[in-house]
Amino acid sequence: MTITIVGTGLIGGSLALDLRANGFAERLIGVEHTSDHAVEAIQKGLVDECMELAIACAQSDVVVLAVPVNPMLHMLPNVLDLIPANGVVIDMGSTKHALCKAVDNHPRRGRYVAAHPMAGTEYSGPSAAIPHLFHAKAAILCETERSDPDALKLAERLFKSLFMRMVYMNPAEHDVHAAYVSHISHITSYVLALTVLEKEKSEGNIFNMASGGFASTVRLAKSPPKMWRDIYEQNTENILDVLNAYIENMTQFRNLIQEGQFDHTFSLMEEANQIRRILPN
Amino acid sequence: MTITIVGTGLIGGSLALDLRANGFAERLIGVEHTSDHAVEAIQKGLVDECMELAIACAQSDVVVLAVPVNPMLHMLPNVLDLIPANGVVIDMGSTKHALCKAVDNHPRRGRYVAAHPMAGTEYSGPSAAIPHLFHAKAAILCETERSDPDALKLAERLFKSLFMRMVYMNPAEHDVHAAYVSHISHITSYVLALTVLEKEKSEGNIFNMASGGFASTVRLAKSPPKMWRDIYEQNTENILDVLNAYIENMTQFRNLIQEGQFDHTFSLMEEANQIRRILPN
């Protein structure tokens, strides 16, 4: 099978690595907007060659879109026009509602499968691609009733070949849940980094002390702004909903400390410990 | 050398494991407030035996205090009275100002070395003890000019035997910095967990999607409330200072998203990326 990967960064590149290794793809074509990235993707063996989007689409069984969600929004209808009759387009975007809406009335809507693999690291670009990124992770598939059965089946086969488990949702539901388990984590990390970096200016080098706990909480603050800027734009309402709840809870926690109600903070922390139920290890 | 470990949980137990493995301790005595923990600490081989605090102290070269910081505050002056003339007390507490103040006028102040090893995990109790927890981490030593030179030297030898690097600070400075690189991370994690658990109640199981990023950001929310309650009480002022800055930054970030100023969030995220400078990997 010939697969085109549009955007051979962390997600697209890691996908290419595994689809080649497990034999799912016989030929991998990359589409990159900078020649630096194209050269890197080829040198790293992520793809066999790079070419223009239209030329790549015309000869592909599957086109995977793994670019930030704003350019994706403009690219998706175009790619649906460019693929062969039996071609399939799968996107890897972190938002789903706007994307599905963008092709709602597209005559070839059936050739598109809306997906979000719940996997990633804080790094980006072809150099960030790693094997097994998707292993045992969830692949969210949205609005699958709008995909042609053979297109959906192919997408499911692709994700299963990576040992992913399928989760089905409607796009609006996906965007709410993604705000809670992914988008909010990134914002709390970014803001933590900003706060601590600000303090460092006035207090000198306090990072001599930084240890595992701080590192893990602030890790996502290294994530690429380009990707996240677009997610905020496409998922504004849900993100605001979460952020408001978060700020409210944080303010309550602050007030309890301020008022010396430490036993009350104890109860809240016991409640928070219930996260073990969801993330046992 | 005979070393007593008061509190054979994550910190005390991990310390015991390594001090036995590297030959620093010939005999290890545990002091535990519950017999369950005492049995577990012995069965796990963390300590050779458990006994009453006073009996243990009387026969020890070094007594290490690794209990939550409120009980520590009451225990420290008492332990200074109980140790032999050449004995040394080292604490592992996450706050330093209140502890140092508690023994400021103690006639045996010189036998105490105030320490905070910057290491930990989200787990607690003897079962959480692991080897090499302290390896390559910072050992903050405070107010060392108030320790007798031989006591300080012994504490430094102990930490060096674990491959730790020493960092010297005054207690007030320590508490400010600990609030920034450790205490705040725990609070942002606890509040994130609370917010997401709250949402789960109304939205059903959204955790099907939880992946690495969420897990790492929320990991510290599994930490023991008992330990953290006391830290908030002893470091209230610094924690409030950080929390207020954090809430202010978070509110600004929320407002930018609300006003559609996505390019401005981009600049803030680029700033936050500078955390790479401090945590390159």
XYZ file of C-alpha atoms in Angstrom, chain B:
281
model
C 27.678 3.102 61.917
C 24.242 2.757 63.496
C 21.545 4.850 61.848
C 17.991 5.298 63.070
C 15.361 6.179 60.509
C 12.269 7.792 62.011
C 9.569 7.169 59.412
C 10.491 4.336 57.057
C 8.240 5.492 54.212
C 9.171 6.593 50.706
C 11.987 8.920 51.815
C 13.217 7.201 54.985
C 12.843 3.718 53.524
C 14.599 4.591 50.250
C 17.414 6.198 52.229
C 17.738 3.065 54.376
C 17.906 0.832 51.288
C 20.806 2.770 49.771
C 22.735 3.370 52.994
C 22.718 -0.351 53.587
C 23.601 -1.200 49.979
C 26.555 1.197 49.815
C 27.912 0.134 53.211
C 27.444 3.521 54.892
C 25.211 1.986 57.576
C 26.187 -1.161 59.446
C 23.000 -1.279 61.468
C 19.657 0.306 60.675
C 16.934 0.884 63.250
C 13.430 1.942 62.303
C 10.979 3.989 64.341
C 7.388 3.685 63.177
C 4.097 4.834 64.703
C 2.097 1.881 63.382
C 3.066 -1.749 63.872
C 1.922 -2.483 60.301
C 4.554 -0.174 58.914
C 7.169 -1.528 61.334
C 6.521 -5.104 60.198
C 6.593 -4.038 56.552
C 9.846 -2.110 56.969
C 11.544 -5.121 58.534
C 10.090 -7.605 56.050
C 11.234 -5.436 53.155
C 14.707 -5.341 54.670
C 14.708 -1.563 55.013
C 15.760 -1.764 58.679
C 17.089 -4.527 60.948
C 14.620 -3.896 63.740
C 12.113 -1.338 65.001
C 12.000 0.151 68.499
C 10.825 3.084 70.580
C 12.226 6.477 69.621
C 14.124 7.064 72.884
C 15.764 3.637 72.901
C 16.733 3.929 69.246
C 18.171 7.425 69.611
C 20.335 6.460 72.590
C 22.289 3.917 70.521
C 22.572 5.755 67.202
C 25.356 7.682 65.530
C 22.859 9.323 63.205
C 19.106 9.825 63.545
C 17.269 10.692 60.330
C 13.818 12.281 60.646
C 11.572 11.458 57.684
C 8.040 12.142 58.936
C 5.529 14.860 57.907
C 6.786 18.299 58.914
C 4.275 19.009 61.698
C 5.139 15.957 63.831
C 8.785 16.663 62.908
C 8.527 20.105 64.470
C 7.655 18.579 67.861
C 10.013 15.638 67.507
C 13.201 17.471 66.590
C 13.966 19.198 69.958
C 13.122 15.970 71.747
C 15.439 13.885 69.553
C 18.267 16.360 70.138
C 17.847 15.652 73.855
C 17.833 11.880 73.300
C 20.925 11.309 71.125
C 24.405 10.552 72.498
C 26.900 13.411 72.891
C 28.398 12.863 69.430
C 25.135 11.890 67.740
C 23.848 13.769 64.713
C 20.224 14.495 63.734
C 19.400 15.099 60.079
C 15.893 15.902 58.886
C 14.443 15.334 55.401
C 11.602 17.855 55.670
C 10.196 19.864 52.751
C 10.129 23.064 54.834
C 13.106 24.492 56.683
C 12.312 27.837 58.290
C 9.954 26.621 61.037
C 12.173 23.635 61.859
C 15.328 25.707 62.207
C 13.433 28.212 64.326
C 12.120 25.437 66.580
C 15.661 24.577 67.693
C 17.207 28.026 67.374
C 17.945 28.218 71.098
C 18.327 24.529 71.759
C 21.534 23.882 73.753
C 22.412 21.044 71.354
C 21.541 22.923 68.121
C 25.028 22.103 66.778
C 24.177 18.393 66.509
C 21.394 19.108 63.992
C 21.823 19.391 60.223
C 18.782 20.811 58.400
C 18.382 19.067 55.046
C 15.929 18.627 52.186
C 16.750 16.016 49.568
C 15.017 17.062 46.329
C 13.698 13.631 45.445
C 10.465 11.716 45.725
C 7.646 9.965 43.935
C 3.878 10.212 44.368
C 3.786 7.069 46.528
C 4.190 6.687 50.296
C 4.802 4.145 53.046
C 7.517 1.457 53.346
C 6.202 -0.283 50.215
C 7.075 2.855 48.221
C 10.780 2.696 49.121
C 12.998 2.222 46.054
C 16.748 2.094 45.444
C 18.644 5.072 43.980
C 15.830 7.565 44.639
C 18.396 10.226 45.553
C 20.952 9.499 42.857
C 22.218 12.709 41.181
C 19.604 14.818 42.976
C 20.251 17.956 45.056
C 20.557 17.819 48.833
C 19.678 21.260 50.148
C 21.485 22.004 53.418
C 20.331 24.999 55.439
C 21.870 27.198 58.109
C 24.986 25.003 58.102
C 26.898 27.593 60.135
C 24.731 26.570 63.088
C 25.766 22.895 62.837
C 28.947 21.632 64.538
C 31.634 21.098 61.856
C 31.846 17.349 62.533
C 28.045 16.954 62.373
C 27.893 18.844 59.081
C 30.769 16.801 57.670
C 29.010 13.557 58.561
C 25.758 14.692 56.913
C 27.656 15.740 53.781
C 29.414 12.360 53.683
C 26.073 10.610 53.992
C 24.506 12.538 51.083
C 27.653 12.196 48.953
C 27.589 8.446 49.493
C 24.248 8.543 47.613
C 25.813 10.537 44.747
C 23.865 13.661 45.692
C 25.139 17.167 45.076
C 25.071 19.650 47.939
C 23.325 23.031 47.660
C 23.573 25.506 50.557
C 20.825 28.004 51.400
C 19.358 29.841 54.326
C 16.060 28.402 55.559
C 13.895 31.313 54.401
C 15.415 31.198 50.911
C 14.882 27.435 50.812
C 11.202 27.816 51.633
C 10.696 30.387 48.867
C 12.392 28.188 46.277
C 10.712 24.994 47.430
C 7.348 26.725 47.009
C 8.250 27.439 43.371
C 9.801 24.208 42.203
C 7.972 21.701 44.349
C 4.990 22.912 46.362
C 3.255 24.660 43.454
C 3.615 21.619 41.177
C 1.755 19.525 43.697
C -1.072 22.036 44.074
C -1.548 22.440 40.304
C -1.716 18.642 40.027
C -4.188 18.230 42.886
C -6.438 20.931 41.428
C -6.224 19.458 37.926
C -7.296 16.077 39.287
C -10.176 17.658 41.219
C -11.374 19.535 38.153
C -11.257 16.520 35.874
C -12.852 14.148 38.417
C -15.649 16.691 38.904
C -16.237 16.786 35.150
C -16.206 13.002 34.916
C -19.257 12.861 37.197
C -21.326 14.782 34.705
C -19.782 13.511 31.503
C -19.277 9.819 32.138
C -16.016 8.049 31.556
C -13.777 10.457 29.730
C -10.602 8.715 30.837
C -10.622 6.295 28.005
C -8.659 9.028 26.305
C -6.146 9.797 29.050
C -2.655 9.505 27.668
C 0.944 10.248 28.625
C 0.618 14.017 28.800
C -2.340 13.976 31.144
C -0.779 11.223 33.251
C 2.448 13.126 33.763
C 0.704 16.400 34.626
C -1.659 14.812 37.125
C 0.771 12.258 38.604
C 1.540 14.297 41.723
C -2.174 14.369 42.618
C -1.628 10.858 43.981
C 0.687 12.253 46.680
C -0.149 11.749 50.382
C -2.416 14.512 51.817
C -0.911 14.016 55.276
C 2.475 15.190 54.110
C 1.200 18.088 52.046
C -1.273 19.480 54.569
C 1.630 20.190 56.940
C 3.748 21.785 54.224
C 0.941 24.253 53.425
C 0.725 25.126 57.120
C 4.451 25.711 57.516
C 5.047 27.499 54.223
C 1.775 29.418 53.905
C 3.185 32.793 52.958
C 5.459 31.609 50.144
C 2.859 29.237 48.765
C 0.266 32.023 48.662
C 2.773 34.222 46.892
C 3.275 31.596 44.153
C -0.390 30.662 43.922
C -1.406 34.275 43.472
C 1.120 34.723 40.671
C -0.055 31.459 39.106
C -3.758 32.375 39.293
C -2.964 35.761 37.785
C -1.091 34.187 34.868
C -3.803 31.579 34.369
C -6.495 34.256 34.347
C -4.552 36.241 31.754
C -4.200 33.116 29.598
C -7.929 32.389 29.936
C -8.791 35.970 28.997
C -6.614 35.844 25.890
C -8.394 32.709 24.703
C -11.751 34.278 25.535
C -10.907 37.404 23.543
C -9.641 35.361 20.602
C -6.098 36.675 21.008
C -4.537 33.429 19.898
C -1.344 35.002 18.583
C -0.753 36.448 22.020
C -1.112 32.966 23.572
C 1.470 31.886 20.977
C 4.006 34.388 22.360
C 3.334 33.290 25.931
C 3.814 29.641 24.976
C 7.091 30.519 23.255
C 8.184 32.143 26.509
C 7.091 29.068 28.452
C 9.193 26.929 26.076
C 12.235 28.551 27.726
C 11.764 26.022 30.500
C 13.894 23.823 28.186
C 16.848 25.871 29.325
C 16.309 24.474 32.815
C 14.984 21.029 32.001
C 16.629 20.090 28.725
C 15.488 16.472 28.628
